[in-house]
């Protein structure tokens, strides 16, 4: 019982630290690179104002994302035919699509939204310190 | 299965299973037919420590969830960066237990 309580306290403390000290995107603050969903909200905002060109410039796959997310979250309470192998295949294909898009945006077209910034992020700074310590 | 074989199996594979189920698992193994042992030793068990490392570095891309078979939540983590870091951090602390439970489920289908 006590071990679980300590674990909860640790998780909450880590979350509070992350979300208050980071300011802005937590993933960027942790890793230096934003997540594959970066720009989704901005894309939808543009789309809601019928500025579809800008929408695609913020995130090329903005349209399926919320529906995919809702499907993924509620998967286990849906009727059985939504949980078939076809459904699983759809999820895996989307994972591949969004991951490929992510890598494409970072490495091939150098999308300004997803440019790595390793100077302010926790893990890159930690790695740098460890590397400096090991190689002196 | 004879006790010596069971003890050897338990010793080398203890880290893959939840601690609370160790005794239960041992009893089930003792009651198992000798000729089913190859099946038991052949099943693919995931290493909790490996998955912890994967969760720390690739957790915000959902890779850890995909590897425990949770495709839906994996997509959720992929598309939202682990719910903006929240689920990422929570999974750092809960992934090892999830892996052990998954391994236990897997082996119980054979016993």
Short mmCIF file of C-alpha atoms in Angstrom, two decimals:
data_model
loop_
_atom_site.label_atom_id
_atom_site.label_comp_id
_atom_site.label_asym_id
_atom_site.label_seq_id
_atom_site.Cartn_x
_atom_site.Cartn_y
_atom_site.Cartn_z
CA UNK A 1 0.00 0.00 0.00
CA UNK A 2 2.66 2.50 1.01
CA UNK A 3 4.74 1.63 -2.05
CA UNK A 4 1.81 2.51 -4.31
CA UNK A 5 1.33 5.81 -2.53
CA UNK A 6 4.99 6.72 -2.98
CA UNK A 7 4.76 5.77 -6.64
CA UNK A 8 1.75 8.06 -7.08
CA UNK A 9 3.53 10.91 -5.33
CA UNK A 10 6.56 10.41 -7.58
CA UNK A 11 4.42 10.51 -10.72
CA UNK A 12 2.50 13.60 -9.66
CA UNK A 13 5.70 15.37 -8.63
CA UNK A 14 7.31 14.61 -11.98
CA UNK A 15 4.22 15.83 -13.82
CA UNK A 16 3.97 19.04 -11.80
CA UNK A 17 7.67 19.73 -12.32
CA UNK A 18 7.37 19.11 -16.03
CA UNK A 19 4.28 21.15 -16.65
CA UNK A 20 5.17 24.14 -14.49
CA UNK A 21 8.86 24.46 -15.24
CA UNK A 22 8.60 23.75 -18.94
CA UNK A 23 6.19 26.43 -20.05
CA UNK A 24 4.90 25.63 -23.53
CA UNK A 25 5.23 22.21 -25.08
CA UNK A 26 6.29 19.56 -22.50
CA UNK A 27 7.66 17.19 -25.14
CA UNK A 28 9.88 19.92 -26.55
CA UNK A 29 11.05 20.71 -23.01
CA UNK A 30 11.92 17.05 -22.40
CA UNK A 31 13.40 15.94 -25.70
CA UNK A 32 14.13 19.03 -27.80
CA UNK A 33 11.94 17.80 -30.65
CA UNK A 34 8.14 18.18 -30.75
CA UNK A 35 5.84 15.20 -31.09
CA UNK A 36 4.21 13.95 -34.30
CA UNK A 37 1.02 15.81 -33.43
CA UNK A 38 2.68 19.20 -33.52
CA UNK A 39 0.54 21.70 -35.36
CA UNK A 40 -2.68 19.69 -35.25
CA UNK A 41 -4.59 22.26 -33.23
CA UNK A 42 -3.30 25.12 -35.35
CA UNK A 43 -4.21 23.18 -38.50
CA UNK A 44 -7.76 22.63 -37.29
CA UNK A 45 -8.07 26.26 -36.28
CA UNK A 46 -7.18 27.31 -39.83
CA UNK A 47 -9.49 24.66 -41.24
CA UNK A 48 -12.38 25.86 -39.10
CA UNK A 49 -11.89 29.27 -40.70
CA UNK A 50 -11.84 27.65 -44.14
CA UNK A 51 -8.16 28.46 -44.69
CA UNK A 52 -7.32 24.98 -45.86
CA UNK A 53 -3.99 25.87 -47.43
CA UNK A 54 -2.64 27.06 -44.09
CA UNK A 55 -4.21 24.06 -42.39
CA UNK A 56 -2.16 21.66 -44.49
CA UNK A 57 0.95 23.72 -43.94
CA UNK A 58 0.63 23.30 -40.17
CA UNK A 59 0.01 19.54 -40.33
CA UNK A 60 -0.52 17.62 -43.61
CA UNK A 61 -2.56 14.86 -41.95
CA UNK A 62 -4.75 17.10 -39.82
CA UNK A 63 -8.08 15.70 -41.02
CA UNK A 64 -8.11 12.06 -39.82
CA UNK A 65 -6.32 12.77 -36.55
CA UNK A 66 -9.18 13.52 -34.08
CA UNK A 67 -11.34 10.69 -35.44
CA UNK A 68 -8.44 8.28 -35.24
CA UNK A 69 -7.76 9.40 -31.69
CA UNK A 70 -11.37 8.95 -30.61
CA UNK A 71 -11.42 5.52 -32.21
CA UNK A 72 -8.17 4.51 -30.50
CA UNK A 73 -9.36 5.72 -27.10
CA UNK A 74 -12.75 4.03 -27.23
CA UNK A 75 -11.64 0.90 -29.06
CA UNK A 76 -12.38 -1.53 -26.27
CA UNK A 77 -15.95 -0.44 -25.66
CA UNK A 78 -17.01 -0.55 -29.30
CA UNK A 79 -19.05 -3.44 -30.75
CA UNK A 80 -17.00 -6.43 -31.81
CA UNK A 81 -16.93 -5.67 -35.50
CA UNK A 82 -14.90 -2.53 -34.84
CA UNK A 83 -12.26 -4.60 -33.13
CA UNK A 84 -11.55 -6.99 -35.99
CA UNK A 85 -8.24 -7.56 -37.68
CA UNK A 86 -9.21 -4.94 -40.26
CA UNK A 87 -9.53 -2.41 -37.47
CA UNK A 88 -6.14 -3.33 -36.09
CA UNK A 89 -4.68 -3.01 -39.59
CA UNK A 90 -6.15 0.49 -39.89
CA UNK A 91 -4.52 1.50 -36.62
CA UNK A 92 -1.16 0.08 -37.59
CA UNK A 93 -1.30 1.74 -41.00
CA UNK A 94 -2.06 5.08 -39.38
CA UNK A 95 0.83 4.60 -36.98
CA UNK A 96 3.10 4.04 -39.96
CA UNK A 97 1.61 7.00 -41.84
CA UNK A 98 2.00 9.46 -39.00
CA UNK A 99 5.49 8.23 -38.09
CA UNK A 100 6.65 8.49 -41.70
CA UNK A 101 5.16 11.96 -41.95
CA UNK A 102 6.94 12.91 -38.73
CA UNK A 103 10.33 11.75 -40.04
CA UNK A 104 9.66 13.31 -43.43
CA UNK A 105 8.83 16.67 -41.85
CA UNK A 106 11.93 16.65 -39.69
CA UNK A 107 14.60 15.24 -41.97
CA UNK A 108 13.49 15.81 -45.56
CA UNK A 109 11.59 19.07 -45.76
CA UNK A 110 12.93 20.60 -42.51
CA UNK A 111 9.54 21.87 -41.44
CA UNK A 112 10.21 24.95 -39.24
CA UNK A 113 7.58 23.73 -36.78
CA UNK A 114 9.52 20.56 -36.02
CA UNK A 115 13.08 21.81 -35.93
CA UNK A 116 15.07 20.26 -33.07
CA UNK A 117 16.32 22.66 -30.41
CA UNK A 118 18.65 20.83 -28.09
CA UNK A 119 19.78 23.82 -26.06
CA UNK A 120 16.83 24.05 -23.69
CA UNK A 121 15.65 20.48 -23.37
CA UNK A 122 16.13 18.22 -20.39
CA UNK A 123 17.35 14.96 -21.93
CA UNK A 124 19.82 16.52 -24.41
CA UNK A 125 21.28 18.64 -21.61
CA UNK A 126 21.59 15.58 -19.37
CA UNK A 127 23.25 13.61 -22.15
CA UNK A 128 25.67 16.43 -22.81
CA UNK A 129 26.65 16.55 -19.15
CA UNK A 130 27.11 12.80 -19.01
CA UNK A 131 29.13 12.84 -22.21
CA UNK A 132 31.37 15.65 -20.92
CA UNK A 133 31.83 13.77 -17.66
CA UNK A 134 32.70 10.48 -19.33
CA UNK A 135 35.08 11.88 -21.90
CA UNK A 136 37.23 14.15 -19.71
CA UNK B 1 7.06 -31.33 -14.34
CA UNK B 2 9.67 -32.33 -11.80
CA UNK B 3 10.61 -29.90 -9.09
CA UNK B 4 14.21 -29.37 -10.15
CA UNK B 5 13.25 -28.32 -13.67
CA UNK B 6 10.56 -26.02 -12.34
CA UNK B 7 12.97 -24.39 -9.90
CA UNK B 8 15.51 -23.83 -12.66
CA UNK B 9 12.88 -22.31 -14.88
CA UNK B 10 11.61 -20.06 -12.10
CA UNK B 11 15.12 -18.92 -11.22
CA UNK B 12 16.04 -17.86 -14.71
CA UNK B 13 12.66 -16.40 -15.61
CA UNK B 14 11.58 -14.82 -12.37
CA UNK B 15 12.06 -11.26 -13.59
CA UNK B 16 9.52 -11.72 -16.36
CA UNK B 17 6.58 -12.35 -14.06
CA UNK B 18 4.77 -10.44 -11.32
CA UNK B 19 6.17 -11.27 -7.90
CA UNK B 20 2.72 -11.88 -6.40
CA UNK B 21 2.10 -14.68 -8.87
CA UNK B 22 5.40 -16.48 -8.37
CA UNK B 23 4.02 -19.13 -5.99
CA UNK B 24 0.89 -19.68 -8.06
CA UNK B 25 2.99 -20.03 -11.21
CA UNK B 26 5.30 -22.52 -9.55
CA UNK B 27 2.37 -24.72 -8.53
CA UNK B 28 0.95 -24.60 -12.02
CA UNK B 29 4.31 -25.57 -13.50
CA UNK B 30 4.66 -28.49 -11.07
CA UNK B 31 1.25 -29.77 -12.19
CA UNK B 32 2.14 -29.49 -15.86
CA UNK B 33 2.80 -32.46 -18.15
CA UNK B 34 6.47 -33.07 -18.89
CA UNK B 35 5.92 -33.09 -22.65
CA UNK B 36 4.43 -29.58 -22.60
CA UNK B 37 7.63 -28.12 -21.25
CA UNK B 38 9.06 -27.29 -24.72
CA UNK B 39 5.99 -25.15 -25.37
CA UNK B 40 6.50 -23.28 -22.12
CA UNK B 41 10.16 -22.59 -22.70
CA UNK B 42 9.51 -21.47 -26.25
CA UNK B 43 7.04 -18.67 -25.60
CA UNK B 44 8.22 -15.18 -26.30
CA UNK B 45 8.50 -13.19 -23.06
CA UNK B 46 9.18 -9.46 -23.02
CA UNK B 47 11.93 -8.15 -20.75
CA UNK B 48 10.61 -5.47 -18.35
CA UNK B 49 13.96 -3.67 -18.15
CA UNK B 50 14.30 -3.41 -21.92
CA UNK B 51 10.81 -2.02 -22.14
CA UNK B 52 11.52 0.48 -19.39
CA UNK B 53 14.44 1.84 -21.41
CA UNK B 54 12.30 1.94 -24.55
CA UNK B 55 9.58 3.72 -22.59
CA UNK B 56 11.96 6.39 -21.36
CA UNK B 57 13.41 7.24 -24.75
CA UNK B 58 10.70 6.36 -27.25
CA UNK B 59 7.71 6.50 -24.94
CA UNK B 60 6.41 9.76 -26.30
CA UNK B 61 6.13 8.10 -29.70
CA UNK B 62 4.04 5.31 -28.23
CA UNK B 63 6.56 2.58 -29.05
CA UNK B 64 6.35 1.08 -25.55
CA UNK B 65 2.57 0.65 -25.85
CA UNK B 66 2.85 -0.92 -29.28
CA UNK B 67 5.27 -3.45 -27.87
CA UNK B 68 2.89 -4.58 -25.13
CA UNK B 69 0.16 -4.99 -27.71
CA UNK B 70 -1.83 -1.87 -26.82
CA UNK B 71 -2.15 -0.55 -30.37
CA UNK B 72 -4.96 1.91 -29.64
CA UNK B 73 -3.16 3.65 -26.80
CA UNK B 74 0.01 3.54 -28.86
CA UNK B 75 -1.66 5.63 -31.55
CA UNK B 76 -2.91 8.01 -28.89
CA UNK B 77 0.61 8.48 -27.57
CA UNK B 78 2.05 8.82 -31.05
CA UNK B 79 -0.36 11.52 -32.18
CA UNK B 80 -0.31 13.57 -29.00
CA UNK B 81 3.22 13.01 -27.78
CA UNK B 82 1.93 10.97 -24.89
CA UNK B 83 -0.91 13.37 -24.09
CA UNK B 84 1.55 16.27 -24.01
CA UNK B 85 3.93 14.36 -21.79
CA UNK B 86 1.43 13.31 -19.15
CA UNK B 87 0.87 9.75 -20.31
CA UNK B 88 4.54 9.53 -21.26
CA UNK B 89 5.59 10.12 -17.66
CA UNK B 90 2.87 7.90 -16.20
CA UNK B 91 3.94 5.05 -18.48
CA UNK B 92 7.55 5.35 -17.29
CA UNK B 93 6.29 4.22 -13.89
CA UNK B 94 3.70 1.66 -14.93
CA UNK B 95 5.23 -0.06 -17.97
CA UNK B 96 7.19 -2.69 -16.05
CA UNK B 97 4.12 -3.94 -14.23
CA UNK B 98 2.21 -3.99 -17.54
CA UNK B 99 4.92 -6.09 -19.16
CA UNK B 100 5.00 -8.54 -16.28
CA UNK B 101 1.23 -8.90 -16.36
CA UNK B 102 1.34 -9.45 -20.11
CA UNK B 103 3.98 -12.19 -19.73
CA UNK B 104 1.90 -13.82 -17.01
CA UNK B 105 -1.18 -13.78 -19.23
CA UNK B 106 0.82 -15.33 -22.06
CA UNK B 107 2.15 -18.18 -19.99
CA UNK B 108 -1.23 -18.86 -18.39
CA UNK B 109 -2.68 -19.64 -21.81
CA UNK B 110 -0.37 -22.66 -21.82
CA UNK B 111 -0.80 -23.84 -18.25
#
